[in-house]
Amino acid sequence: MSVVGLDVGSQSCYIAVARAGGIETIANEFSDRCTPSVISFGSKNRTIGVAAKNQQITHANNTVSNFKRFHGRTFNDPFIQKEKENLSYDLVPMKNGGVGIKVMYMDEEHLFSVEQITAMLLTKLKETAENNLKKPVTDCVISVPSFFTDAERRSVLDAAQIVGLNCLRLMNDMTAVALNYGIYKQDLPSPDEKPRIVVFVDMGHSAFQVSACAFNKGKLKVLGTAFDPFLGGKNFDEKLVEHFCAEFKTKYKLDAKSKIRALLRLYQECEKLKKLMSSNSTDLPLNIECFMNDKDVSGKMNRSQFEELCAELLQKIEVPLYSLMEQTQLKVEDVSAVEIVGGTTRIPAVKEKIAKFFGKDISTTLNADEAVARGCALQCAILSPAFKVREFSVTDAVPFPISLVWNHDSEDTEGVHEVFSRNHAAPFSKVLTFLRRGPFELEAFYSDPLGVPYPEAKIVHLLSTSFVPGLSFQKNIQQDNSEAGTQPQVQTDGQQTSQSPPSPELTSEENKIPDADKANEKKVDQPPEAKKPKIKVVNVELPIEANLVWQLGKDLLNMYIETEGKMIMQDKLEKERNDAKNAVEEYVYEFRDKLCGPYEKFICEQEHQNFLRLLTETEDWLYEEGEDQAKQAYVDKLEELMVGCSPLKRWYLCCKQQMCKVQL
């Protein structure tokens, strides 16, 4: 059984697998452990990852990137409308109101949902893992930002389902990092000692996340999380792009924003410049040849200028840090270590801000890029029966408070109850019992909508119209932050009783372990309890209609699965066609080298010219008439070429054999 952890980032992805020797981050077909989150669509197939990123400038309108934050959102979402202005491809509304991505594929206009686009990326990651492991990959753990809502998480799960991945758990980025950090630590305090507090800081391409975790031997508890979903590496890139756009407009009279290809090239160069400034404080050049209108452009910047340019962004770093310390009631002296991960934390000014806030040196013991994927792989190994992993319990935290609201029988008022407070332990279950006389409605929602980076506060609406009088409705609400937010599991217990309360009663039973000392206390001077009458319990299946804020219907999901299967097959056929074409070209080059090498002295000049003519004719055919042929045409051409060249190969081998006999 395979054990795979997937870090699906906004800019790039990493794959970690569990082997007998530990956790390993695997490489793709380009021997690169980083796979870009880019999909490019062409007239014959689609390309994903490194090959797609290489086409991002030349094939801008049909190359899709930076789509991770579109999950679970409607097209009319203000965030989507703002992002739409900065994309090289078209966003359009889907029939269900979701975000659609319009591209030209197979010379036809196609509309794909964000779930389908993410599924395509997961297809590539799955293939890479399978090629490395030499066996099928089904079970996995996928990372998501800790601020993702229930709707966004369900959208990611749907994407995994499209490609046949069984996502055992959606794991928060910061929890994965903490697990990767703590499971290898041998010096953690024992369970009865004061825990070690470690703060993890992650600034990636599109978001800034922090978490405080308490570690004991074999135990991890997330105390709290804070974040800025709109602060990341791309914001620093944008500052550089804006600066050079203004400079080029003044210096060269060129408007970089008027041409998408020029703008994309500038983004790429600014990202490279940003990385260079992290390790060099001197003036660094930015040069782009044939930028626009056949003009070359150049500029320069140093680290101090860059920090001055990004002063506003650097000030925002402290806000989530203050929020985290306030939530957890921690003081900076309580923090034992501060670990940083994420590509953008390599910027010296970012490091300095974090170190100054906590008053201590920051640690970089974890791999900044691969820590999340490794943590996901560890979680997958813990959940898998095929691997034996050291006992290590993980308790996550609920990022947003969640409440329930229900309607009363005879009154026009509603009852509200906060089920999970912010930073409540997760996964966690609570049983809420409602004694009702008629049809029942229940709705889960985020208690603090302004604190959620998502426009919709509702999570799920539950409705029961088929109701049996005299029965109680018991609802098990499970908060599993690692899967998809609030996971409702419906149970109904019926009690036949002649006296049913006229108004609903709400009771909450939490799955906490009772205190052992209190449980063993003996009751003194208490009269014996009266014998309770036996109550007949009847279990009834109560139909519940659940309307989630975001989830693909079965018919739509099946259609997406079928479409993805067809696209995978088309990619496979195109690869086989290209392989057959390349085989002809390779044979031409190989045989030509041998004609001018070992074969040369075994044939006369006339035969030598005849063979060269045959190879040249084949090569010309490849680049002209044979440029775009079916696979079978290349197979036939290769066979024809091999038949024509085989007499010389046999003659060469025969002569070699005779020469060996003479020498003997």
C-alpha positions as a printed Julia matrix, in Angstrom:
664×3 Matrix{Float64}:
   0.0     0.0     0.0
   1.33    3.43   -0.94
   1.64    6.22    1.6
   1.72    9.65   -0.06
   1.57   13.24    1.19
   0.72   16.02   -1.28
   1.51   19.69   -0.69
  -0.61   21.37   -3.37
   0.54   24.97   -3.31
  -0.61   28.05   -5.17
   2.68   28.25   -7.1
   4.23   24.79   -6.77
   3.65   21.28   -5.42
   5.71   18.73   -3.52
   5.2    14.98   -3.15
   6.47   13.02   -0.14
   6.28    9.25    0.25
   6.86    6.97    3.22
   9.41    4.22    2.72
  10.98    1.7     5.05
  13.84    4.13    5.69
  11.64    7.14    6.44
  10.01    9.99    4.53
  11.36   10.97    1.12
  10.44   13.86   -1.17
  10.38   12.5    -4.72
  11.37   14.1    -8.02
   9.41   14.43  -11.26
  10.53   13.45  -14.79
  12.8    16.51  -14.88
  14.61   15.35  -11.7
  13.06   18.3    -9.89
  11.3    17.84   -6.56
   9.21   20.95   -7.22
   6.32   20.64   -9.69
   4.8    24.0   -10.77
   1.03   24.35  -10.28
   0.51   25.15  -13.95
  -1.65   23.52  -16.66
  -1.31   24.43  -20.34
  -3.84   23.4   -23.01
  -2.9    22.68  -26.62
  -4.41   21.46  -29.87
  -3.39   17.83  -29.22
  -3.09   17.46  -25.46
  -2.5    19.29  -22.2
   0.82   19.71  -20.4
   1.16   19.95  -16.63
   3.95   21.07  -14.34
   7.39   22.04  -15.64
   6.47   21.66  -19.32
   3.38   23.84  -18.82
   5.34   26.57  -17.05
   7.77   26.69  -19.97
   4.8    27.63  -22.18
   3.38   30.25  -19.83
   4.62   33.21  -21.87
   4.26   31.85  -25.41
   0.87   30.27  -24.69
  -0.42   32.74  -22.09
  -4.16   32.66  -22.85
  -4.38   28.88  -22.5
  -2.03   28.39  -19.55
  -3.7    28.31  -16.13
  -1.96   29.09  -12.82
  -2.72   30.64   -9.39
  -6.13   28.93   -9.21
  -5.94   27.42   -5.72
  -7.88   30.24   -4.06
 -10.85   29.81   -6.45
 -12.05   26.7    -4.62
 -15.52   26.84   -3.11
 -16.21   30.4    -4.31
 -18.82   31.79   -6.65
 -17.96   33.77   -9.75
 -19.56   36.88   -8.21
 -17.31   36.68   -5.16
 -15.52   40.07   -4.78
 -12.2    38.23   -4.37
 -12.7    36.43   -7.7
 -13.64   39.66   -9.47
 -10.49   41.34   -8.17
  -8.22   38.43   -9.14
  -9.82   38.19  -12.57
  -8.2    41.47  -13.62
  -4.66   40.11  -13.14
  -5.0    36.8   -15.02
  -3.84   35.92  -18.53
  -6.73   33.47  -19.01
 -10.49   34.0   -18.91
 -12.73   33.4   -15.9
 -16.43   32.89  -16.61
 -19.41   31.79  -14.48
 -20.44   28.12  -14.4
 -24.08   26.99  -14.46
 -23.95   26.35  -10.69
 -22.55   29.85  -10.09
 -19.01   28.62   -9.53
 -15.79   29.78  -11.15
 -15.21   28.52  -14.69
 -11.95   28.7   -16.64
 -12.31   29.1   -20.42
  -9.53   27.78  -22.65
  -8.95   26.41  -26.16
  -8.29   22.66  -26.01
  -8.17   20.28  -28.99
  -8.95   23.31  -31.19
 -12.29   23.78  -29.41
 -13.46   26.12  -26.67
 -13.75   24.32  -23.33
 -15.02   25.42  -19.93
 -13.47   23.77  -16.87
 -14.37   24.2   -13.21
 -11.66   24.88  -10.61
 -12.22   21.32   -9.31
 -11.36   19.96  -12.74
  -8.26   22.14  -13.02
  -7.01   21.01   -9.6
  -7.87   17.41  -10.55
  -5.58   17.78  -13.59
  -2.75   18.89  -11.31
  -3.45   15.98   -8.95
  -3.36   13.62  -11.96
   0.21   14.75  -12.63
   1.23   14.35   -8.99
  -0.39   10.92   -8.86
   1.46    9.79  -12.01
   4.77   11.09  -10.61
   4.25    9.18   -7.36
   3.25    6.0    -9.19
   6.3     6.16  -11.47
   8.51    6.54   -8.41
   6.85    3.88   -6.26
   6.26    1.46   -9.16
   2.74    0.76   -7.91
  -0.72    2.39   -7.96
  -1.41    5.32   -5.64
  -4.85    5.68   -4.09
  -4.62    6.74   -0.43
  -3.12   10.13    0.31
  -3.18   13.14    2.63
  -3.49   16.56    0.99
  -2.55   19.88    2.58
  -4.8    22.94    2.71
  -4.3    26.37    4.3
  -5.52   26.52    7.9
  -7.92   29.35    6.96
  -9.77   27.29    4.33
 -13.49   27.11    5.09
 -15.77   24.09    4.85
 -16.79   25.01    1.29
 -13.18   25.32    0.12
 -12.23   22.02    1.74
 -15.14   20.17    0.14
 -14.13   21.57   -3.23
 -10.6    20.18   -2.8
 -12.02   16.78   -1.78
 -14.16   16.75   -4.93
 -11.05   17.42   -7.01
  -9.31   14.44   -5.39
 -12.33   12.26   -6.06
 -12.3    13.17   -9.77
  -8.88   11.52  -10.2
  -9.67    8.51   -8.01
  -7.63    9.58   -5.0
  -8.87    8.49   -1.59
  -7.99   11.5     0.55
  -7.69   10.06    4.06
  -7.47   13.56    5.5
  -7.13   17.18    4.51
  -4.37   18.45    6.76
  -3.75   22.06    7.7
  -0.4    23.35    6.41
   0.82   24.42    9.84
  -0.24   21.19   11.54
   1.67   19.2     8.92
   4.76   21.32    9.59
   4.39   20.81   13.36
   4.03   17.04   12.94
   7.15   16.93   10.76
   8.99   18.88   13.46
   7.81   17.04   16.56
   7.77   13.37   15.57
  11.56   13.28   15.17
  12.33   15.17   18.39
  13.86   12.9    21.06
  14.17   15.53   23.81
  10.51   16.52   24.26
   9.2    16.78   27.85
   7.25   13.83   29.26
   3.41   14.02   29.28
   3.29   15.05   32.96
   5.76   17.9    32.46
   5.2    21.41   31.15
   4.91   21.26   27.34
   7.42   22.88   25.03
   5.85   25.76   23.09
   7.01   26.24   19.5
   5.7    28.85   17.07
   5.68   28.0    13.37
   5.68   30.75   10.76
   4.93   30.05    7.1
   4.95   32.69    4.38
   4.44   31.13    0.97
   3.54   32.5    -2.44
   0.05   33.73   -1.58
  -0.56   33.57    2.2
   0.98   34.1     5.64
   0.16   31.59    8.4
   1.36   31.2    11.98
   0.55   28.68   14.69
   1.55   27.99   18.28
   1.95   24.33   19.24
   2.53   22.54   22.54
   4.78   19.47   22.41
   5.13   16.59   24.83
   6.64   13.21   24.15
   4.35   11.49   21.64
   1.9    14.38   21.64
   1.22   17.55   19.64
  -1.49   20.07   20.39
  -2.18   23.14   18.25
  -2.95   25.96   20.67
  -4.0    28.51   18.07
  -3.56   29.78   14.54
  -3.56   33.18   12.89
  -3.15   34.23    9.29
  -3.21   36.86    6.61
  -4.61   35.15    3.5
  -3.59   38.07    1.3
   0.08   38.46    2.24
   2.67   36.34    0.44
   5.53   36.26   -2.01
   3.38   37.37   -4.93
   2.64   40.67   -3.13
   6.38   41.41   -2.96
   6.66   40.51   -6.66
   3.81   42.91   -7.45
   5.64   45.76   -5.71
   8.68   45.17   -7.92
   6.53   44.87  -11.05
   4.72   48.14  -10.29
   8.06   49.89   -9.72
   9.6    48.72  -13.01
   6.39   49.3   -14.99
   6.5    52.94  -13.91
  10.24   53.16  -14.63
   9.94   51.64  -18.12
   7.02   53.92  -18.95
   9.12   56.96  -18.12
  12.43   55.71  -19.47
  11.36   53.8   -22.6
   7.78   55.02  -23.19
   6.59   51.4   -22.92
   3.4    50.33  -21.13
   4.17   46.8   -19.89
   0.59   46.28  -18.72
  -0.77   46.64  -22.24
   0.71   43.3   -23.36
   0.21   40.2   -21.25
   3.35   38.46  -22.51
   5.55   41.4   -21.58
   3.93   41.59  -18.17
   4.44   37.87  -17.53
   8.11   38.16  -18.5
   8.49   41.07  -16.1
   6.89   39.04  -13.29
   9.34   36.19  -13.9
  12.35   38.5   -13.9
  11.16   40.34  -10.77
  10.77   37.03   -8.94
  14.36   36.11   -9.85
  15.57   39.56   -8.74
  13.74   39.18   -5.4
  15.5    35.86   -4.74
  18.9    37.3    -5.66
  18.41   40.23   -3.28
  17.85   37.79   -0.42
  21.5    36.71   -0.68
  23.1    39.89   -2.05
  22.84   43.46   -0.73
  24.58   45.22   -3.65
  22.92   46.75   -6.72
  21.54   44.01   -8.95
  20.57   44.45  -12.63
  17.29   43.54  -14.32
  17.69   43.07  -18.08
  15.04   41.85  -20.54
  15.8    41.53  -24.24
  13.1    42.33  -26.82
  10.73   43.3   -24.04
   8.24   45.2   -26.19
   8.34   46.58  -29.74
  11.77   44.95  -30.2
  13.22   47.14  -27.46
  15.54   45.9   -24.71
  14.96   47.24  -21.2
  17.1    47.36  -18.09
  16.9    48.5   -14.51
  18.51   47.88  -11.13
  17.64   47.61   -7.47
  19.31   46.75   -4.17
  18.01   45.21   -0.97
  17.55   48.47    0.96
  15.52   49.96   -1.9
  13.43   46.8    -2.04
  12.72   46.91    1.7
  11.71   50.55    1.45
   9.42   49.69   -1.46
   7.78   46.88    0.57
   7.62   48.69    3.93
   3.81   48.5     3.98
   3.87   44.73    3.46
   6.53   44.24    6.13
   4.38   46.1     8.65
   1.55   43.6     8.09
   3.69   40.72    9.35
   3.21   41.68   12.99
  -0.6    41.65   12.87
  -1.08   37.83   12.78
   1.73   37.43   15.32
  -0.04   39.73   17.79
  -3.32   37.94   17.1
  -1.76   34.55   17.82
  -0.26   35.63   21.13
  -3.54   37.25   22.17
  -5.6    34.14   21.32
  -3.31   31.71   23.12
  -2.6    34.03   26.09
   1.11   33.36   25.59
   4.03   35.66   26.32
   7.11   35.76   24.12
   9.17   34.27   26.96
   6.87   31.21   26.93
   7.97   30.39   23.38
  10.92   27.97   23.27
  11.6    28.24   19.54
  10.35   29.93   16.4
  10.54   27.8    13.23
  10.1    29.36    9.8
   9.12   27.66    6.54
   7.9    28.85    3.14
   9.84   30.45    0.32
   9.11   34.07    1.22
  10.6    33.71    4.73
  14.0    33.71    2.98
  13.67   37.51    2.55
  16.02   38.98    5.21
  13.55   41.75    6.2
  10.83   39.15    6.83
  13.17   37.12    9.02
  14.21   40.25   10.89
  10.59   41.25   11.6
   9.74   37.81   13.02
  12.94   37.59   15.1
  12.41   41.1    16.5
   8.83   40.33   17.53
   9.78   37.24   19.53
  13.1    38.63   20.76
  15.04   35.52   19.78
  16.86   33.98   16.87
  14.64   32.1    14.47
  15.28   28.45   13.62
  15.49   26.89   10.17
  15.83   23.21   11.07
  13.04   22.24    8.68
  13.2    22.23    4.89
  11.41   25.46    4.03
   9.84   24.05    0.86
   9.2    20.39    1.69
   8.11   20.48    5.35
   4.36   20.47    4.58
   4.54   17.51    2.17
   6.65   15.5     4.63
   4.17   16.18    7.42
   1.29   15.02    5.2
   3.17   11.82    4.36
   3.74   11.18    8.07
   0.02   11.68    8.75
  -0.8     9.27    5.91
   1.6     6.7     7.4
  -0.06    7.08   10.82
  -3.49    6.48    9.25
  -2.29    3.57    7.1
  -2.33    0.01    8.5
   0.62   -0.85    6.23
   3.09    1.24    8.25
   4.11    1.08   11.86
   4.78    4.59   13.13
   5.84    5.74   16.58
   2.78    6.69   18.64
   2.18   10.4    18.18
  -1.19   12.02   18.77
  -2.12   15.17   16.87
  -4.76   17.58   18.16
  -5.59   20.37   15.76
  -7.54   23.57   16.42
 -10.74   24.95   14.88
  -9.77   28.19   13.1
 -13.26   29.76   13.16
 -16.05   29.51   15.78
 -19.09   27.53   14.57
 -22.68   27.92   15.79
 -26.01   26.18   15.21
 -29.38   27.85   14.79
 -32.76   26.08   14.86
 -36.39   27.09   14.67
 -38.9    26.72   17.52
 -42.17   24.79   17.18
 -44.74   27.38   18.12
 -42.73   30.59   18.25
 -41.31   32.76   15.51
 -37.96   32.9    17.31
 -34.78   30.96   16.75
 -32.45   29.19   19.14
 -28.71   29.67   18.72
 -25.84   27.75   20.29
 -22.09   28.06   19.66
 -20.91   24.49   19.29
 -17.22   25.05   18.6
 -15.34   28.09   19.84
 -12.25   29.41   18.12
  -9.2    27.16   18.65
 -11.42   24.37   20.0
  -9.73   20.98   19.8
 -10.24   19.05   16.55
 -11.16   16.38   15.58
 -13.93   16.48   18.18
 -17.53   15.27   18.43
 -20.5    16.67   20.28
 -23.98   15.14   20.54
 -26.85   17.6    20.55
 -30.32   16.24   21.37
 -33.46   18.09   20.28
 -36.87   16.91   21.45
 -39.26   17.98   18.72
 -42.96   17.62   17.86
 -42.77   18.27   14.12
 -40.55   18.96   11.13
 -37.11   20.22   12.05
 -34.62   22.68   10.57
 -31.04   23.17   11.66
 -28.33   25.39   10.22
 -24.6    25.53   10.93
 -22.75   28.78   10.31
 -19.58   30.63   11.21
 -20.23   32.69   14.34
 -17.89   35.51   13.33
 -18.38   36.13    9.58
 -16.05   39.14    9.59
 -13.19   36.97   10.86
 -13.56   34.46    8.0
 -11.86   35.25    4.65
 -14.93   33.99    2.85
 -18.12   35.88    1.93
 -20.64   33.19    2.97
 -21.18   32.51    6.7
 -23.48   29.49    6.23
 -22.0    25.99    6.25
 -24.93   23.57    5.96
 -28.71   23.62    6.2
 -30.4    20.45    7.51
 -34.1    19.78    7.02
 -36.27   16.9     8.2
 -39.86   16.86    6.9
 -40.62   13.17    7.56
 -41.17   13.15   11.29
 -42.56   10.55   13.74
 -44.32   12.17   16.73
 -42.92   11.33   20.15
 -39.4    10.72   18.93
 -36.3    12.71   19.78
 -33.91   13.99   17.13
 -30.25   13.44   18.0
 -27.66   15.15   15.87
 -24.0    14.23   16.05
 -21.89   17.18   14.95
 -18.28   16.26   14.33
 -15.69   18.97   13.81
 -12.79   17.43   11.97
 -10.58   20.27   10.89
  -8.44   17.83    8.93
 -11.21   16.77    6.59
 -13.92   19.19    5.52
 -14.9    21.53    8.32
 -18.17   20.5     9.93
 -18.94   16.87    9.18
 -22.56   16.18   10.11
 -23.37   12.55   10.91
 -27.08   11.97   11.47
 -28.3     9.65   14.21
 -31.83    9.4    15.6
 -32.82    7.9    18.91
 -36.47    7.47   19.74
 -37.97    7.22   23.2
 -41.61    6.23   23.53
 -42.97    8.43   26.27
 -46.36    9.85   27.01
 -45.01   13.19   28.18
 -42.98   15.12   25.62
 -41.79   18.64   26.54
 -43.69   21.36   24.72
 -40.48   23.23   23.83
 -37.16   21.94   22.58
 -34.45   20.95   25.0
 -30.83   21.26   24.04
 -28.25   19.05   25.7
 -24.59   18.74   24.84
 -22.51   15.66   25.52
 -18.82   16.06   24.73
 -16.44   13.19   24.17
 -14.11   14.19   27.0
 -12.47   11.57   29.19
 -13.69   11.98   32.77
 -11.2    12.77   35.51
  -9.97    9.46   36.93
  -9.75   10.75   40.5
 -13.31   12.07   40.49
 -14.58    8.86   38.95
 -13.09    6.84   41.85
 -14.52    9.01   44.6
 -16.96    7.18   46.88
 -20.29    8.74   47.62
 -20.81    9.08   51.37
 -24.06    9.71   53.26
 -26.18    9.62   50.18
 -29.47    7.76   50.01
 -29.64    4.92   47.47
 -30.87    6.01   44.08
 -34.43    5.17   43.18
 -34.71    2.42   40.62
 -35.39    4.02   37.26
 -38.24    2.59   35.19
 -37.18    0.81   32.03
 -37.74    2.82   28.88
 -38.23    1.15   25.55
 -35.89    2.6    22.96
 -36.79    2.51   19.29
 -34.22    3.43   16.62
 -35.77    5.09   13.59
 -34.08    6.11   10.35
 -34.95    9.78   10.0
 -34.47   11.16    6.46
 -32.37   14.32    6.58
 -31.91   16.65    3.64
 -28.52   18.36    3.84
 -27.94   21.46    1.7
 -24.25   22.33    1.82
 -22.91   25.72    0.82
 -20.65   24.06   -1.71
 -20.5    20.51   -2.99
 -20.67   19.06   -6.48
 -23.75   16.96   -7.26
 -23.26   13.27   -8.09
 -24.22   13.69  -11.75
 -21.81   16.6   -12.22
 -19.05   14.79  -10.34
 -19.5    11.67  -12.49
 -19.35   13.81  -15.62
 -16.09   15.38  -14.43
 -14.65   11.93  -13.67
 -15.54   10.76  -17.19
 -14.08   13.92  -18.77
 -10.83   13.56  -16.85
 -10.57    9.93  -17.92
 -10.92   10.92  -21.58
  -8.28   13.64  -21.2
  -5.87   11.22  -19.53
  -6.36    8.81  -22.43
  -5.78   11.61  -24.97
  -2.56   12.61  -23.17
  -1.42    8.99  -23.27
  -2.16    8.64  -27.0
  -0.35   11.88  -27.78
   2.66   10.75  -25.74
   2.76    7.45  -27.63
   2.54    9.35  -30.95
   5.41   11.66  -29.97
   7.48    8.71  -28.72
   7.0     6.96  -32.09
   8.03   10.13  -33.93
  11.09   10.58  -31.69
  12.07    6.95  -32.29
  12.36    7.62  -36.05
  14.43   10.75  -35.44
  16.71    8.97  -32.97
  17.3     6.1   -35.44
  18.28    8.58  -38.18
  20.83   10.33  -35.92
  22.19    7.08  -34.51
  22.67    5.41  -37.92
  24.22    8.56  -39.42
  26.81    8.62  -36.63
  27.68    4.98  -37.29
  27.98    5.59  -41.04
  30.66    8.15  -40.32
  32.19    5.91  -37.65
  32.41    2.11  -37.34
  30.44    1.31  -40.55
  32.48    3.58  -42.84
  35.34    1.22  -43.67
  33.03   -1.73  -44.42
  31.17   -0.12  -47.35
  32.11    1.53  -50.61
  31.63    5.24  -51.31
  28.54    4.65  -53.49
  26.74    2.63  -50.8
  27.76    5.23  -48.21
  26.09    7.97  -50.27
  22.97    5.84  -50.81
  22.52    5.31  -47.07
  23.07    8.99  -46.34
  20.47    9.88  -48.98
  17.95    7.53  -47.35
  18.53    9.09  -43.93
  18.26   12.63  -45.31
  14.99   11.83  -47.1
  13.56   10.38  -43.88
  14.67   13.42  -41.9
  13.12   15.8   -44.45
   9.88   13.83  -44.29
   9.84   14.16  -40.51
  10.09   17.95  -40.61
   7.71   18.47  -43.52
   5.01   15.99  -44.5
   5.57   13.84  -41.42
   5.46   16.72  -38.93
   1.95   15.81  -37.75
   1.11   12.2   -38.57
  -0.66    9.41  -36.72
   1.36    7.05  -34.54
   1.13    4.22  -37.08
   2.73    6.36  -39.8
   5.86    6.76  -37.67
   5.88    3.06  -36.77
   5.71    2.17  -40.48
   8.44    4.68  -41.36
  10.74    3.27  -38.68
  10.2    -0.29  -39.93
  10.91    0.84  -43.51
  14.11    2.55  -42.39
  15.28   -0.44  -40.36
  14.66   -2.8   -43.31
  16.7    -0.54  -45.6
  19.59   -0.3   -43.14
  19.61   -3.87  -41.82
  21.86   -5.35  -44.63
  24.68   -3.02  -43.62
  24.26   -3.88  -39.92
  24.4    -7.62  -40.72
  27.46   -7.17  -42.97
  29.22   -5.17  -40.23
  28.55   -7.83  -37.59
  29.67  -10.61  -39.95
  32.94   -8.83  -40.77
  33.59   -8.14  -37.08
  33.11  -11.84  -36.33
  35.52  -12.89  -39.12
  38.13  -10.41  -37.88
  37.89  -11.88  -34.4
  38.46  -15.4   -35.78
  41.54  -14.26  -37.74
  43.02  -12.67  -34.63
  42.44  -15.86  -32.66
